[in-house]
Tab-separated table of C-alpha atoms in Angstrom:
chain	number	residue	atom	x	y	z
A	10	UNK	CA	0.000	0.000	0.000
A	11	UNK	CA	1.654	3.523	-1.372
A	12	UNK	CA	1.257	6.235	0.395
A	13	UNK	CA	0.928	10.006	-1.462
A	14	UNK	CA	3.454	12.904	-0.332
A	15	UNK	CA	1.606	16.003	0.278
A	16	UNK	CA	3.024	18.783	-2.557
A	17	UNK	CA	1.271	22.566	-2.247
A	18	UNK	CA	-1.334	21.274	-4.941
A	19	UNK	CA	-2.603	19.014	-1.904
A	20	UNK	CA	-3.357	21.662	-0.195
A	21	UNK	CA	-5.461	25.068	-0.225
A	22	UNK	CA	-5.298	25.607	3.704
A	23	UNK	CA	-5.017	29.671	4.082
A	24	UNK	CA	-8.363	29.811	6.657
A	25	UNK	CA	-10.411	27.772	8.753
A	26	UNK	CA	-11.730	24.299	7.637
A	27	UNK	CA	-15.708	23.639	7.733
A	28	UNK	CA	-14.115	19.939	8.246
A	29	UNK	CA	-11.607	17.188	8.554
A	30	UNK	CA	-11.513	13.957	8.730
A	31	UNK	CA	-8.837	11.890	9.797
A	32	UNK	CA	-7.455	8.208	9.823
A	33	UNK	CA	-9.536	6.982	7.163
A	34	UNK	CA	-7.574	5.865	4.245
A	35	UNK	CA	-8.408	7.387	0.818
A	36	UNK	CA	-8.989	6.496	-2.857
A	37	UNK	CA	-8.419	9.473	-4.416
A	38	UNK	CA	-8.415	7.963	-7.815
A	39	UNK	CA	-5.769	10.435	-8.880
A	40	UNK	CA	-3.516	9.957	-12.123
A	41	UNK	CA	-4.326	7.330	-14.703
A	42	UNK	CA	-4.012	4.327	-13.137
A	43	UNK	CA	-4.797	2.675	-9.424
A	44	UNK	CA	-6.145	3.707	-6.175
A	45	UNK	CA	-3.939	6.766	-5.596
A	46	UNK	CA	-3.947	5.419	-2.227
A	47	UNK	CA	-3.148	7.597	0.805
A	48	UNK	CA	-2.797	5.463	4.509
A	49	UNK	CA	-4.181	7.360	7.630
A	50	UNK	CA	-5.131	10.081	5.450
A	51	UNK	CA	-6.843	13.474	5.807
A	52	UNK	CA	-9.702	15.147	4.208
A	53	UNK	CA	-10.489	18.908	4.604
A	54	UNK	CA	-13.241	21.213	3.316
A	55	UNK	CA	-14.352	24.514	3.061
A	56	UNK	CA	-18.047	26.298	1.484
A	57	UNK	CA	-18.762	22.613	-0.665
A	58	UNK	CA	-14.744	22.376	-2.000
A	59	UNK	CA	-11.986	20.159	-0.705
A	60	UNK	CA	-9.235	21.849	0.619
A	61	UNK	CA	-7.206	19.321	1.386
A	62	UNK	CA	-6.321	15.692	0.544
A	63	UNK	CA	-2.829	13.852	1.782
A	64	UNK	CA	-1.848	11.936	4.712
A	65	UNK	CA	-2.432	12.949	8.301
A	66	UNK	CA	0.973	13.468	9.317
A	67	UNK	CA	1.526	16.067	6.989
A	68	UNK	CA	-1.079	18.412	7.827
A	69	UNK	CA	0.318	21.958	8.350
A	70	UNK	CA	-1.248	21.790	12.358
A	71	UNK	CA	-2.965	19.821	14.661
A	72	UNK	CA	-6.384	18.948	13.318
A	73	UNK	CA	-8.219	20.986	15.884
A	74	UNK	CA	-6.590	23.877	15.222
A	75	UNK	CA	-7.790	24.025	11.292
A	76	UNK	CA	-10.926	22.805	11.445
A	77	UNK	CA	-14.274	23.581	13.088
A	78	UNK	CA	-15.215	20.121	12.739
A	79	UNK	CA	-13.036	17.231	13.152
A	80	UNK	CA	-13.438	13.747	12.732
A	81	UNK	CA	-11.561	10.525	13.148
A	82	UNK	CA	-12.891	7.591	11.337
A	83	UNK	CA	-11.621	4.107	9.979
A	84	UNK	CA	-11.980	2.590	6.843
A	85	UNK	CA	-11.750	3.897	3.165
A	86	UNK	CA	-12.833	7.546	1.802
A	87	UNK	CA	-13.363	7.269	-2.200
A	88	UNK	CA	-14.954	10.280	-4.329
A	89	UNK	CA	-18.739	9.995	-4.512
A	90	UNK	CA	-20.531	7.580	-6.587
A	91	UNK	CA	-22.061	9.144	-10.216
A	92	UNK	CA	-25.293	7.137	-11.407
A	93	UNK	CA	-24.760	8.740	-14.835
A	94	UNK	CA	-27.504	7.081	-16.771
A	95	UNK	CA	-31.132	6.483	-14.656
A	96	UNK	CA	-34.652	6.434	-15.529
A	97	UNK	CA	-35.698	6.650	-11.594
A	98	UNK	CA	-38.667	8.992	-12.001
A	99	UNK	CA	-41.943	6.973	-12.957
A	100	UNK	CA	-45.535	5.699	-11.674
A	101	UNK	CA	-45.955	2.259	-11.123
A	102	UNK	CA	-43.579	-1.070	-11.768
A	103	UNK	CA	-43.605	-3.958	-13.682
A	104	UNK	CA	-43.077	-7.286	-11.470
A	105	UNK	CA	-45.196	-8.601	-12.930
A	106	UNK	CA	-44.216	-8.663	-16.026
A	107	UNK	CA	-41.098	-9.457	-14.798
A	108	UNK	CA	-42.765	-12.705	-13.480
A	109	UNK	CA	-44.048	-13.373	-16.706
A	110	UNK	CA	-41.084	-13.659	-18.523
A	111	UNK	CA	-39.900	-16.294	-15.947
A	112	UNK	CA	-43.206	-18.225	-16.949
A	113	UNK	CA	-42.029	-17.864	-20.703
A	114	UNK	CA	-44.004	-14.913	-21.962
A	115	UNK	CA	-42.064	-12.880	-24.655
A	116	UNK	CA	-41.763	-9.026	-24.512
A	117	UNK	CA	-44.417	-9.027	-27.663
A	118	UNK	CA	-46.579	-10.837	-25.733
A	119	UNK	CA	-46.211	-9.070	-22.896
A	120	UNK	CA	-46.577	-5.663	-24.990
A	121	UNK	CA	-49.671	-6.952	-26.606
A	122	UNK	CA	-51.330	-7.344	-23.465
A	123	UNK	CA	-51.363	-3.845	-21.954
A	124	UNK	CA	-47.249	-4.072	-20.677
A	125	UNK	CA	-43.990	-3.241	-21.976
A	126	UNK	CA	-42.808	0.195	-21.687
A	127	UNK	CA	-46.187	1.803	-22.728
A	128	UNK	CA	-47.459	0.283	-19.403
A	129	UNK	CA	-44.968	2.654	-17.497
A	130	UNK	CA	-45.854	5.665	-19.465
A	131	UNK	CA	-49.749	4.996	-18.718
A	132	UNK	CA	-48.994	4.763	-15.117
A	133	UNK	CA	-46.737	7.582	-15.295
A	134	UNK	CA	-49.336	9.942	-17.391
A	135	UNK	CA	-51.646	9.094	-14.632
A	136	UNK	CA	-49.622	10.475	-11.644
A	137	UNK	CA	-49.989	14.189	-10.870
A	138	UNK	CA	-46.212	16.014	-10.144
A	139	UNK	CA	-46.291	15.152	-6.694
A	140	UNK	CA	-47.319	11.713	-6.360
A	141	UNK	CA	-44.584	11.291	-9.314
A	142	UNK	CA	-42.263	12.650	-6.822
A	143	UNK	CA	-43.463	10.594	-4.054
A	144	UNK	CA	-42.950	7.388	-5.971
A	145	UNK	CA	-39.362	8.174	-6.950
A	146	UNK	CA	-37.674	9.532	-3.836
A	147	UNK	CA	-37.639	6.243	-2.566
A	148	UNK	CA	-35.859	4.812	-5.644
A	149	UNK	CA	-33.110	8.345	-5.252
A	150	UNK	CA	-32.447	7.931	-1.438
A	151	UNK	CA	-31.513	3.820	-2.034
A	152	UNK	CA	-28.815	5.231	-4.419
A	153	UNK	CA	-27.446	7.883	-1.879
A	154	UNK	CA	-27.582	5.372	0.579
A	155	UNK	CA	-25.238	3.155	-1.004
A	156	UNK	CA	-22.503	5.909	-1.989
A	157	UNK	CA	-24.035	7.926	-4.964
A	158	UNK	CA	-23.915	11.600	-4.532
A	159	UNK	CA	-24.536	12.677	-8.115
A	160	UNK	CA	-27.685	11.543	-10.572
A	161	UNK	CA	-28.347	11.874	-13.767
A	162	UNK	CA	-32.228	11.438	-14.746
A	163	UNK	CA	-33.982	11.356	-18.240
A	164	UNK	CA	-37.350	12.009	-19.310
A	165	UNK	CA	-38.885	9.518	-21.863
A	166	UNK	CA	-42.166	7.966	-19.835
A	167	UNK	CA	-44.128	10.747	-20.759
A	168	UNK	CA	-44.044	11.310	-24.163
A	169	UNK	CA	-45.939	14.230	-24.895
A	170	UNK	CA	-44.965	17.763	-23.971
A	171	UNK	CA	-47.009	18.092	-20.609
A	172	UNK	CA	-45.647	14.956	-19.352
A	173	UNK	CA	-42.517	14.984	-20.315
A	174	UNK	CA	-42.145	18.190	-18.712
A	175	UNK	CA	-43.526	17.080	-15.476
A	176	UNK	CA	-41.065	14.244	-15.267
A	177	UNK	CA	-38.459	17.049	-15.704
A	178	UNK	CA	-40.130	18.949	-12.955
A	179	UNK	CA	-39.848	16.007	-11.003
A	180	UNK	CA	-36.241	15.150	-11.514
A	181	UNK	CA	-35.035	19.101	-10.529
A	182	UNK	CA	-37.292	18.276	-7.529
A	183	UNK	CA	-35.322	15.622	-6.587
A	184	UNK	CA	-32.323	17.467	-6.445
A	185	UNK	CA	-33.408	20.394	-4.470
A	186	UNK	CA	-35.036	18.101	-1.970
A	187	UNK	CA	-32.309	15.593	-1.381
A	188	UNK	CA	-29.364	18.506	-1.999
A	189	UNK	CA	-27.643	16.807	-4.415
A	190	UNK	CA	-26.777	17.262	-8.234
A	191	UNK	CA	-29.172	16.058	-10.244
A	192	UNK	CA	-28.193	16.666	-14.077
A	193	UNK	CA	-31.640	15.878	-16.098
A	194	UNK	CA	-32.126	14.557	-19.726
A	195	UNK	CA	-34.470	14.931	-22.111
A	196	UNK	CA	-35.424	11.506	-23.760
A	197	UNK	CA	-38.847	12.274	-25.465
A	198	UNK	CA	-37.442	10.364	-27.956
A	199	UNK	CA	-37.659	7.240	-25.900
A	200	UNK	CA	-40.593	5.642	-27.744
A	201	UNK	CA	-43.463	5.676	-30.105
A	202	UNK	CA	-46.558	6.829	-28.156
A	203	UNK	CA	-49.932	5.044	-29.008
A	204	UNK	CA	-51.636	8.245	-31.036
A	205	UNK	CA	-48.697	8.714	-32.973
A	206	UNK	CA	-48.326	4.282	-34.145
A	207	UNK	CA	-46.652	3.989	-37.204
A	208	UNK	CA	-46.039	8.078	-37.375
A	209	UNK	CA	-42.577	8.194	-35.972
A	210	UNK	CA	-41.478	10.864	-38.026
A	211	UNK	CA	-44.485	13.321	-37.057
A	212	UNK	CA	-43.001	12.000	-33.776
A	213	UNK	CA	-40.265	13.265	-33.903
A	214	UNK	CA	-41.271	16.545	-35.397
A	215	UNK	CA	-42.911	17.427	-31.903
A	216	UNK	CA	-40.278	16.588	-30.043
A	217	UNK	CA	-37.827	19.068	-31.811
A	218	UNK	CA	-40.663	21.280	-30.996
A	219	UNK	CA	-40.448	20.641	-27.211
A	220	UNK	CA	-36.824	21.108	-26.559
A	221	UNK	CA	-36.660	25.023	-26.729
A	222	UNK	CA	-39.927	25.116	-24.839
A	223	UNK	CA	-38.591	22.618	-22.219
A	224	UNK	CA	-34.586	24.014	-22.467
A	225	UNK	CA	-36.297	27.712	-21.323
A	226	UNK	CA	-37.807	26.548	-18.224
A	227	UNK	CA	-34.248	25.462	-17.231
A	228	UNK	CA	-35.431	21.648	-17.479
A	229	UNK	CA	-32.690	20.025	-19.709
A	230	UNK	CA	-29.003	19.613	-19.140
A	231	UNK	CA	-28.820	17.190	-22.409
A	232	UNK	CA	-30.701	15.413	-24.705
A	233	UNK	CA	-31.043	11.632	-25.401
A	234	UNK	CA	-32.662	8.852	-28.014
A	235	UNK	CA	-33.321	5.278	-28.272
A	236	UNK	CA	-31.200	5.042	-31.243
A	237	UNK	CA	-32.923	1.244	-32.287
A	238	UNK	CA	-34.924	-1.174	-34.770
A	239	UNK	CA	-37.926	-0.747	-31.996
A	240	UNK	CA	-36.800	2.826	-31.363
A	241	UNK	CA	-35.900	5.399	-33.662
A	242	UNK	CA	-33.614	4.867	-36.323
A	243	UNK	CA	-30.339	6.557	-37.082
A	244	UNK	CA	-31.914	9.453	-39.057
A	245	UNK	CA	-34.212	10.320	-36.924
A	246	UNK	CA	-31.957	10.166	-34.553
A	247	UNK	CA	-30.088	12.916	-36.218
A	248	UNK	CA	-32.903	15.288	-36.422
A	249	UNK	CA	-33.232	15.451	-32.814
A	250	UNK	CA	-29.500	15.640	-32.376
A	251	UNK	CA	-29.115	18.835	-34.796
A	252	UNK	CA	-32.083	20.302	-32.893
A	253	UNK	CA	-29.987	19.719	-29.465
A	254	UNK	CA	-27.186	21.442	-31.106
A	255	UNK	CA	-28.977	24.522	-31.919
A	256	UNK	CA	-29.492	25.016	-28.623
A	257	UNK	CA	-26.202	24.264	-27.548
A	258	UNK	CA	-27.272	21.738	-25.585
A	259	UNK	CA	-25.170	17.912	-25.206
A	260	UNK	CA	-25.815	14.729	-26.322
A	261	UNK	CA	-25.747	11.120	-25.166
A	262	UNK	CA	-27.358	8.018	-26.686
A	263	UNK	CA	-28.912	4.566	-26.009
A	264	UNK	CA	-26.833	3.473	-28.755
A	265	UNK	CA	-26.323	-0.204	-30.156
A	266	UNK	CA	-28.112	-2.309	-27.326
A	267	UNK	CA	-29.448	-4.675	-29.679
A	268	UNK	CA	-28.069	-4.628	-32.937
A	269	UNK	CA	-25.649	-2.375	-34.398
A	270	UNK	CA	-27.050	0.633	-36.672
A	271	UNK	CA	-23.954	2.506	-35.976
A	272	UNK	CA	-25.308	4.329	-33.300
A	273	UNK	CA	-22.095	4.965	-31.023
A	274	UNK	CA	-20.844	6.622	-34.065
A	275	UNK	CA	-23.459	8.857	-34.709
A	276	UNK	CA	-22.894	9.834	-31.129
A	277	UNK	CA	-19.527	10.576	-31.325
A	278	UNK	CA	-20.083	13.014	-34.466
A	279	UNK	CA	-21.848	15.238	-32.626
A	280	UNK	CA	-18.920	14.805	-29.982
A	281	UNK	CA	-21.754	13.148	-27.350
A	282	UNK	CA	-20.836	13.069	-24.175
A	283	UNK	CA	-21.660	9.322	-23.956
A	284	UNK	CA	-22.864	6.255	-25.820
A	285	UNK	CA	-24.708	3.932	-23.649
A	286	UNK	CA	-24.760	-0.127	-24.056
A	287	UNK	CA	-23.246	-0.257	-26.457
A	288	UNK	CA	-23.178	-4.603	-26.957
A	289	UNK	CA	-23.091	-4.289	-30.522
A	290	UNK	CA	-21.321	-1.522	-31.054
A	291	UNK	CA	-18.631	-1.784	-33.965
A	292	UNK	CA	-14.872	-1.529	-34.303
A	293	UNK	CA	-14.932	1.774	-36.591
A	294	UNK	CA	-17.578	3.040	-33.955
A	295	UNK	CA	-15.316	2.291	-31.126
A	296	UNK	CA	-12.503	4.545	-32.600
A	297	UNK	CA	-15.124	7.002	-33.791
A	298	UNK	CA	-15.628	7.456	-30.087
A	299	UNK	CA	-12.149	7.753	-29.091
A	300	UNK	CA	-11.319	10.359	-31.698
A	301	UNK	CA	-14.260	12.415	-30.453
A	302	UNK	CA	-13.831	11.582	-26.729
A	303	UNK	CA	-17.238	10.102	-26.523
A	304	UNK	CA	-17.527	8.264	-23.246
A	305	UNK	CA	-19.147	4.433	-23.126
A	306	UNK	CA	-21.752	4.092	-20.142
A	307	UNK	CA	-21.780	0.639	-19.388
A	308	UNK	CA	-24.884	-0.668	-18.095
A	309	UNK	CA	-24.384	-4.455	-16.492
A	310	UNK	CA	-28.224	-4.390	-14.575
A	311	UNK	CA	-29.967	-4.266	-18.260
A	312	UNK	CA	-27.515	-7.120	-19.375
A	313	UNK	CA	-28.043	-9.233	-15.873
A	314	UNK	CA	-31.732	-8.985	-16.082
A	315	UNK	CA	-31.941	-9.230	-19.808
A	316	UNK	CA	-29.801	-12.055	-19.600
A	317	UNK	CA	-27.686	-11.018	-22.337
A	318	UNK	CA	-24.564	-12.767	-23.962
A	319	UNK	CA	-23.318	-10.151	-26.150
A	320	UNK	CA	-20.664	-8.656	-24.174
A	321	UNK	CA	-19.685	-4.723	-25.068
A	322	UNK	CA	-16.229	-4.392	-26.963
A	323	UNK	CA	-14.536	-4.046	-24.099
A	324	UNK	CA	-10.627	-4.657	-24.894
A	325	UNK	CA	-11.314	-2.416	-27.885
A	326	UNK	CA	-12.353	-0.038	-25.427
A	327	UNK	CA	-9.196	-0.236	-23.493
A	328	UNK	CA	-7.245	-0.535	-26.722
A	329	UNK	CA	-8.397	2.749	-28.410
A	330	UNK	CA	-8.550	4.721	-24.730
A	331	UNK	CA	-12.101	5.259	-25.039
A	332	UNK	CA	-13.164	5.600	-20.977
A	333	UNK	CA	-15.478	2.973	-19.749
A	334	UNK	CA	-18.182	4.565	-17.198
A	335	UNK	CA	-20.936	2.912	-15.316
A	336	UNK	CA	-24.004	3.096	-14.097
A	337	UNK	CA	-27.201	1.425	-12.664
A	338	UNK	CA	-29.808	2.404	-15.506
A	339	UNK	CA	-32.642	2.350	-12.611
A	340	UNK	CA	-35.709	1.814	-14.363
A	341	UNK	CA	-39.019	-0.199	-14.088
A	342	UNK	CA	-38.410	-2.930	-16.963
A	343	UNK	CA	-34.993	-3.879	-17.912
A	344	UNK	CA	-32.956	-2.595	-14.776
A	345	UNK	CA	-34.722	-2.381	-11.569
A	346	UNK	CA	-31.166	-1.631	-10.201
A	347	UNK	CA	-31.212	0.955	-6.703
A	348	UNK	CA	-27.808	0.666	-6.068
A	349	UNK	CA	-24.163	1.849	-8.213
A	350	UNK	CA	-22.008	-0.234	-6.140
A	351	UNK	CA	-24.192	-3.203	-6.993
A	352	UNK	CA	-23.440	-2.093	-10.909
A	353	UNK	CA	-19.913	-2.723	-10.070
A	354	UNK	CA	-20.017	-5.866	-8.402
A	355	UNK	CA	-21.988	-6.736	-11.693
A	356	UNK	CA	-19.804	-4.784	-14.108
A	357	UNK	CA	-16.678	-7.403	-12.705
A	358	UNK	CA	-19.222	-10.660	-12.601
A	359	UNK	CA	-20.344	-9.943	-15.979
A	360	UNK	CA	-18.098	-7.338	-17.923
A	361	UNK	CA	-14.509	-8.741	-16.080
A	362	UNK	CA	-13.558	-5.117	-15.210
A	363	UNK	CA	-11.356	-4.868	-12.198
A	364	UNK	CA	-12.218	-3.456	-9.382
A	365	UNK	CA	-10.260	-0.575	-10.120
A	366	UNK	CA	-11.945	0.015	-13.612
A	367	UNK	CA	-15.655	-0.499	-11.866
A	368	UNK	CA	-14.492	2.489	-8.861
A	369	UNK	CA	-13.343	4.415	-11.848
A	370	UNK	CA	-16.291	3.741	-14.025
A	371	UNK	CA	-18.310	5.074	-11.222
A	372	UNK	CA	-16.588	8.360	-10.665
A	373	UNK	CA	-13.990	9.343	-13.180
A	374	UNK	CA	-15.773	8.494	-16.404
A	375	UNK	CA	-19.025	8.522	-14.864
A	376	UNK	CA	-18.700	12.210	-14.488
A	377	UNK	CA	-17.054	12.489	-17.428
A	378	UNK	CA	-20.009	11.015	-19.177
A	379	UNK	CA	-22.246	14.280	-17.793
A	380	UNK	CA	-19.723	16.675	-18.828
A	381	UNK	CA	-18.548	17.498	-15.288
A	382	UNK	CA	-14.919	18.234	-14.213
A	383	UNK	CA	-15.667	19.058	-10.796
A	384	UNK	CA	-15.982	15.773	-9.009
A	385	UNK	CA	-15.311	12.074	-8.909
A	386	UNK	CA	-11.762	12.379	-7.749
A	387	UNK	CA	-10.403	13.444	-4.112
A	388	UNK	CA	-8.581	16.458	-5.010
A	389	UNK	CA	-8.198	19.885	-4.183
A	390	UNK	CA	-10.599	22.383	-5.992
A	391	UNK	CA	-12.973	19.291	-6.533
A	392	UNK	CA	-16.476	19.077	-4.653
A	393	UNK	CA	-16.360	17.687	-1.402
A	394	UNK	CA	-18.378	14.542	-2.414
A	395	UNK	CA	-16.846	11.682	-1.004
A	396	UNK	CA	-18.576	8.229	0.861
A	397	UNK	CA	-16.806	6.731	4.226
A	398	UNK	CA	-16.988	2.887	3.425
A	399	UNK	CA	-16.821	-0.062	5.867
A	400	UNK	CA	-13.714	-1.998	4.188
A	401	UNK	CA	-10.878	-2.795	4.530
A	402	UNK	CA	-9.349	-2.348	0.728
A	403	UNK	CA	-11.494	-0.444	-1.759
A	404	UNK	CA	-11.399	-4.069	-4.350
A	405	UNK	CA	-14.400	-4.703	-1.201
A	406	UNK	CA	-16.866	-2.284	-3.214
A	407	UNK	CA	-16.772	-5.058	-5.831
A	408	UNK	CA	-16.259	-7.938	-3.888
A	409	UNK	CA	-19.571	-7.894	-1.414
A	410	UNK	CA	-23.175	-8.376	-2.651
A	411	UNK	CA	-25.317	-6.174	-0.898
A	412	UNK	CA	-24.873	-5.642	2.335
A	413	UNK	CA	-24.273	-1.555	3.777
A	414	UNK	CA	-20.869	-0.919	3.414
A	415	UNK	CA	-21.130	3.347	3.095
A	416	UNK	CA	-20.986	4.788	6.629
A	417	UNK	CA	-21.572	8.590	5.790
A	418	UNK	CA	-22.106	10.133	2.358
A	419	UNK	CA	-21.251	14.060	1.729
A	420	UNK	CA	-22.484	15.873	-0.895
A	421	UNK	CA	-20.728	19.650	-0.486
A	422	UNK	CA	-19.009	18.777	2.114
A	423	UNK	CA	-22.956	18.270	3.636
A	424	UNK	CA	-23.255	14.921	5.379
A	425	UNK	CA	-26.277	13.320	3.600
A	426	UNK	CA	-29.347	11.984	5.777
């Protein structure tokens, strides 16, 4: 186990701390490669911002003399946890269907009788803004609980302008009431709504026509489509994409889940943040991505649940640098997943990814993969978002199924509830 020197660019100590904590090691995931492990480490703060990050011992003064508050803890300190890719607000679930497709039922089947996606959007059409709210708190606070300290959220249950925009609502909600970051996405183009079958294109049309409507309010951080043979295809795709840009707004993509129609590609030409999936996703498409930077979101809860045996092109990942993020693509059908340090544990069952890659698929790249510099490292200048963990190497975030291994989570340098 290494242990970090402290240089000046450790430190930003020239007033009193808001807090320190002490004795915990830390996973500050800085540099390229490994932990950047620090033994009986330190961890100061001051209005949201960490201050400081080496070991104890080389603190400029005793702890209580910096700090208002100071803490001594055990275990590991890594940066907070970034669900970068969730569809946590919605009415209703569908265990049942779930239950079906145990018995043998297929997805058409199952969509033929009422269910599928287009059961969630009833549901959700149904609730008003608060009970929408009421049913999806539940779902945010499980993935605080377990380390998470920064959300991403889409849209795309709604699927008409009211709706959508209520989901939106919701989402910023979320935030404000839980103090956290919540970055939300627009993903009207999600699916075909039942009054516009076999009109995808008129589809479409409206959507483009929501975004500056919904972008105004303040509602959308980026914009997202189900870039598939039962979604949209690639040109439509496009449409809303050039829309996105005019606005200035980011892009990100369910792109080649289950076949490949090049959508990781298309992605990357509009340098999207992200490309998320990805199983099928081609060789040219993987360097597409790397030229552009565009990030791959991961998701192994839709592949566990989906039981899928495509696996994503993961050592062309690696070979081509493009960064591998991950997250726990919470939703009601395909990913009932409340927790992004279960997505690990599944990302290195499923995917192989060491437990390194996972911790840095969950922070690094996962922040990367929202367009935010600002966290998922423990460094100074970064937000103090960080989660106190009951281990005794951070390779234990992987290792454990289930179980509560985060002792405290700060968001701001705010311990969380």
């Amino acid at each position: 186990m290494s242990t970090t020197s402290t240089t000046p660019s450790h430190s930003l100590i020239d007033g009193p701390l808001d807090g320190l904590i002490v004795g915990a090691s830390l996973a500050t995931l800085a540099g390229a490669q490994g932990y950047g492990e620090i033994t009986d480490g330190a961890l100061g703060w001051r209005d949201g911002v960490i201050a400081y990050v080496g070991p104890r011992n080389a603190l400029p003064g005793a702890p209580e003399r910096l700090a208002r508050s100071v803490i001594e803890v055990e275990g590991w300190i890594t940066p907070g946890l970034v669900d970068c890719h969730t569809h946590l607000v919605f009415a209703g679930d569908r265990a049942r269907e779930f239950e079906l497709r145990l018995q043998g039922a297929s997805y058409e089947e199952i969509a033929r009788a009422g269910g599928g996606i287009l059961s969630t959007v009833r549901a959700t059409r149904e609730a008003d803004e608060d009970e929408l709210l009421r049913q999806s708190l539940p779902r945010a606070r499980a993935l605080l609980a377990d380390g998470a300290t920064t959300l991403e959220i889409k849209s795309g249950y709604g699927l008409d302008y009211a709706n959508e925009r209520k989901m939106l609502r919701v989402a910023r909600r979320i935030g404000e009431q839980l103090g956290v970051t919540v970055r939300t996405t627009c993903l009207a183009a999600h699916a075909l709504p039942p009054e516009f079958s076999g009109r995808g294109d008129e589809y479409i049309a409206e959507v483009i026509e929501w975004l500056p409507r919904l972008h105004s309010e303040g509602l959308v951080d980026a914009v997202d489509a189900f870039c598939e043979g039962i979604g949209f295809s690639p040109a439509q795709t496009r449409r809303v994409f050039e829309a996105a840009r005019a606005l200035g707004l980011p892009v990100k993509l369910h792109a080649d889940q289950l076949s490949d129609l090049g959508g990781a590609a298309l992605a990357a030409s509009f340098d999207g943040l992200s490309a998320d999936h990805v199983e099928h996703t081609s060789l040219d498409s993987v360097r597409a991505m790397a030229a552009h930077g565009t990030v791959a979101v991961l998701l192994p809860g839709a592949f566990h649940v989906l039981r899928e045996t495509r696996l994503p092109p993961l050592d062309a990942f690696r070979e081509h640098g493009v960064a591998m993020a991950l997250a726990t693509d919470c939703n009601p059908g395909t990913s009932p997943l409340q927790s992004l340090r279960q997505a690990m544990q599944l990302s290195s069952t499923h995917f192989r990814l060491t437990p390194q890659e996972a911790l840095r698929g969950a922070t690094v790249h996962a922040a990367r993969a929202l367009g935010l510099d600002d966290r998922g490292v423990l460094r100074v200048g970064a937000r103090a978002d960080f989660a106190l963990w009951r281990i005794g190497h951070p390779s234990e975030l992987c290792y454990w199924l289930g179980g509560q291994l985060a002792q405290a989570v700060y968001c701001g340098g705010r311990r969380l509830d």
